[in-house]
GROMACS .gro file of C-alpha atoms in nm:
model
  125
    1UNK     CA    1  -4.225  -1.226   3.379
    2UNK     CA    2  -4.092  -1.224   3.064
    3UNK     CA    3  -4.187  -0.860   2.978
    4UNK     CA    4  -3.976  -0.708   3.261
    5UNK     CA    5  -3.654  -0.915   3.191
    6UNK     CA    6  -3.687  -0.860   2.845
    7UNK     CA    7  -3.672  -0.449   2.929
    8UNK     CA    8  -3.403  -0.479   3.121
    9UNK     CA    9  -3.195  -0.708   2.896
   10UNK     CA   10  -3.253  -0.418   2.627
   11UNK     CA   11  -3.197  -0.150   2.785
   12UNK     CA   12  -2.824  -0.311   2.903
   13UNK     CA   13  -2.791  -0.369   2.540
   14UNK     CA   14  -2.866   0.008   2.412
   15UNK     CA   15  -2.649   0.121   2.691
   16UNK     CA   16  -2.381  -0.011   2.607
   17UNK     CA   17  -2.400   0.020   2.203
   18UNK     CA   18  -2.420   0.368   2.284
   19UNK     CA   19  -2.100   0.425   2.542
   20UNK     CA   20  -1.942   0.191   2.206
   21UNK     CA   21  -2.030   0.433   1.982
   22UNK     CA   22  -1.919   0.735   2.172
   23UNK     CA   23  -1.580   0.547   2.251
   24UNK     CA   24  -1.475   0.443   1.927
   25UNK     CA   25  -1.424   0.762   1.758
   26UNK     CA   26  -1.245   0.933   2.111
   27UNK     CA   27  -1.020   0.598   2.063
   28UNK     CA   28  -0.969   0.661   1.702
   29UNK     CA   29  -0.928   1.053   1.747
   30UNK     CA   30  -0.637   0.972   2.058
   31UNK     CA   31  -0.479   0.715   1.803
   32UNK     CA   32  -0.455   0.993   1.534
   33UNK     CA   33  -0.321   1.267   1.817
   34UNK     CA   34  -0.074   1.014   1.942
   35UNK     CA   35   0.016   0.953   1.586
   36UNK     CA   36   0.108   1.323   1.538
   37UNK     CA   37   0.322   1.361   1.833
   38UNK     CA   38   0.575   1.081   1.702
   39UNK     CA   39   0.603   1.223   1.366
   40UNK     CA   40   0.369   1.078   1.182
   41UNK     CA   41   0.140   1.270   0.972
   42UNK     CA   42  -0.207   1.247   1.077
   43UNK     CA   43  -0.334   1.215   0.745
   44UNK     CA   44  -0.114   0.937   0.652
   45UNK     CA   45  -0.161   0.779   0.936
   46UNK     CA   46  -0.599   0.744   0.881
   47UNK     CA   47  -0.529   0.703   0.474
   48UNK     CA   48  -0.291   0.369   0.533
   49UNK     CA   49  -0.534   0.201   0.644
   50UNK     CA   50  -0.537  -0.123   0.907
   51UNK     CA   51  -0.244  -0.311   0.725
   52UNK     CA   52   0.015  -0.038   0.736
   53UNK     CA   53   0.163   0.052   0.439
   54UNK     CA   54   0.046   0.094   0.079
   55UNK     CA   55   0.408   0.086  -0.129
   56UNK     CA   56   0.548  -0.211  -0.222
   57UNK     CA   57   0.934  -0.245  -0.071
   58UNK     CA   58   1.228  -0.149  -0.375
   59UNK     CA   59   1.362  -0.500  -0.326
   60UNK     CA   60   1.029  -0.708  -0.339
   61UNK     CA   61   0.994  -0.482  -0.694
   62UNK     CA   62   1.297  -0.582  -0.794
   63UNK     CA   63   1.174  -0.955  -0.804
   64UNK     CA   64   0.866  -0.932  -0.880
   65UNK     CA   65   1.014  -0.781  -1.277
   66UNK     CA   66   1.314  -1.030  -1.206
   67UNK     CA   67   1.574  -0.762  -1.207
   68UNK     CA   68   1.920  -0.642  -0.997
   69UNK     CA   69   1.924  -0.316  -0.800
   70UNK     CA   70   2.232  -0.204  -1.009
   71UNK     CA   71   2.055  -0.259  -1.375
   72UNK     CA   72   1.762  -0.090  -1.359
   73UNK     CA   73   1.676   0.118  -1.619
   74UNK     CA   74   1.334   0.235  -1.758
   75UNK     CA   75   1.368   0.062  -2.074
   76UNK     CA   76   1.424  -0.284  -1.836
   77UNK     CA   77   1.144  -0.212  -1.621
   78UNK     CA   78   0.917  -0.129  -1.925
   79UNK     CA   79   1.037  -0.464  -2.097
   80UNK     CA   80   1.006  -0.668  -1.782
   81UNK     CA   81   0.613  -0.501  -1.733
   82UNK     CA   82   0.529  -0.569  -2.063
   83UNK     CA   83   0.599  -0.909  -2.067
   84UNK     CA   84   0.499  -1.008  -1.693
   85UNK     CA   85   0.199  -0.816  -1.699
   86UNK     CA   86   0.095  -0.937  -2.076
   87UNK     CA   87   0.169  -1.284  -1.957
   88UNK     CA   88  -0.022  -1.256  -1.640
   89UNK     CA   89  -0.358  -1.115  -1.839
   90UNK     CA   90  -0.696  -1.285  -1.736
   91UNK     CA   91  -0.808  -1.327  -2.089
   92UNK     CA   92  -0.545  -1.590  -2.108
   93UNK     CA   93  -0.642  -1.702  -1.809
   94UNK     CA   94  -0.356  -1.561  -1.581
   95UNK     CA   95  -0.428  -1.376  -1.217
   96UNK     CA   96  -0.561  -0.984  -1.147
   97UNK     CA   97  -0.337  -1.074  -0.836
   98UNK     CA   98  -0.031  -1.124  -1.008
   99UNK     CA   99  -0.098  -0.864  -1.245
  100UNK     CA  100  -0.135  -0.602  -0.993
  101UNK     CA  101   0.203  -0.688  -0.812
  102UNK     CA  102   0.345  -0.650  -1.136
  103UNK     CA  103   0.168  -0.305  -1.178
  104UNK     CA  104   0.271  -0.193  -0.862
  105UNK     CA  105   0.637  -0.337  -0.894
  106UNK     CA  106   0.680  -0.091  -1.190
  107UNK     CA  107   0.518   0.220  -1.003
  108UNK     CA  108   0.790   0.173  -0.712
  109UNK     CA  109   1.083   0.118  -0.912
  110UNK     CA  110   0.981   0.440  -1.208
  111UNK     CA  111   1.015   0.636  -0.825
  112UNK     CA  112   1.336   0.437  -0.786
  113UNK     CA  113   1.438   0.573  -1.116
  114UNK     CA  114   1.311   0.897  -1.086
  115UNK     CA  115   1.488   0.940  -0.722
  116UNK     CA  116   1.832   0.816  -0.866
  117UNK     CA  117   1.821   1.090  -1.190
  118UNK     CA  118   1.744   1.368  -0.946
  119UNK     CA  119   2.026   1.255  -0.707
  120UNK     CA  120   2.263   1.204  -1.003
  121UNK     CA  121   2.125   1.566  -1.106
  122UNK     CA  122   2.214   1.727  -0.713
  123UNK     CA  123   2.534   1.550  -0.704
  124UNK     CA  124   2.652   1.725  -1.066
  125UNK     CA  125   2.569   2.071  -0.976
   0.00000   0.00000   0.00000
């Protein structure tokens, strides 16, 4: 008796791994089309990832390296790097955590930077 239940109960199971696995990707593929249509680039969209965005936000930079919107300079951000990131090292027993939110505080505002000298370099011509 067991034999025919057993059959059954398996062939439920493969059923319905395989309408999963042919619904998934036609859920995925609508998300992406969906995506498109209100403006977001497809591409983006699948690279982000489950937990949104990648960048960190200018102002959680700006506290991370302990600086104000209106002094940053690249000198400041390289001094403020240097000595987070140095201070933050595992060798001396500090976090990879920490050191990577300083890392990635000094990517966002160098584009910060970088933005400002090519508005400042618009707004002269």
């Amino acid at each position: 008796m067991a034999g025919p239940l057993a059959k059954v109960i398996a062939q439920a199971v493969v059923m319905g791994i395989s309408i999963l696995a042919r619904a998934i990707p036609a859920a995925y593929g609508a998300a992406l089309q969906n995506a498109k249509k209100g403006g977001i680039d497809a591409a983006k969209a699948s690279s982000e990832g489950i937990l949104g965005r990648k960048k960190m936000r200018l102002d959680e930079a700006l506290m991370v390296l302990n600086l104000e919107k209106d002094k940053v300079t690249a000198e400041a951000v390289q001094k403020q790097y240097e000595r987070f990131f140095t201070a933050n090292s595992v060798e001396k027993g500090g976090s990879f955590y920490l050191q990577s939110k300083v890392y990635r505080a000094k990517e966002q505002l160098d584009e910060f930077i970088k933005e400002q000298q090519q508005q400042q370099q618009n707004s002269g011509k």
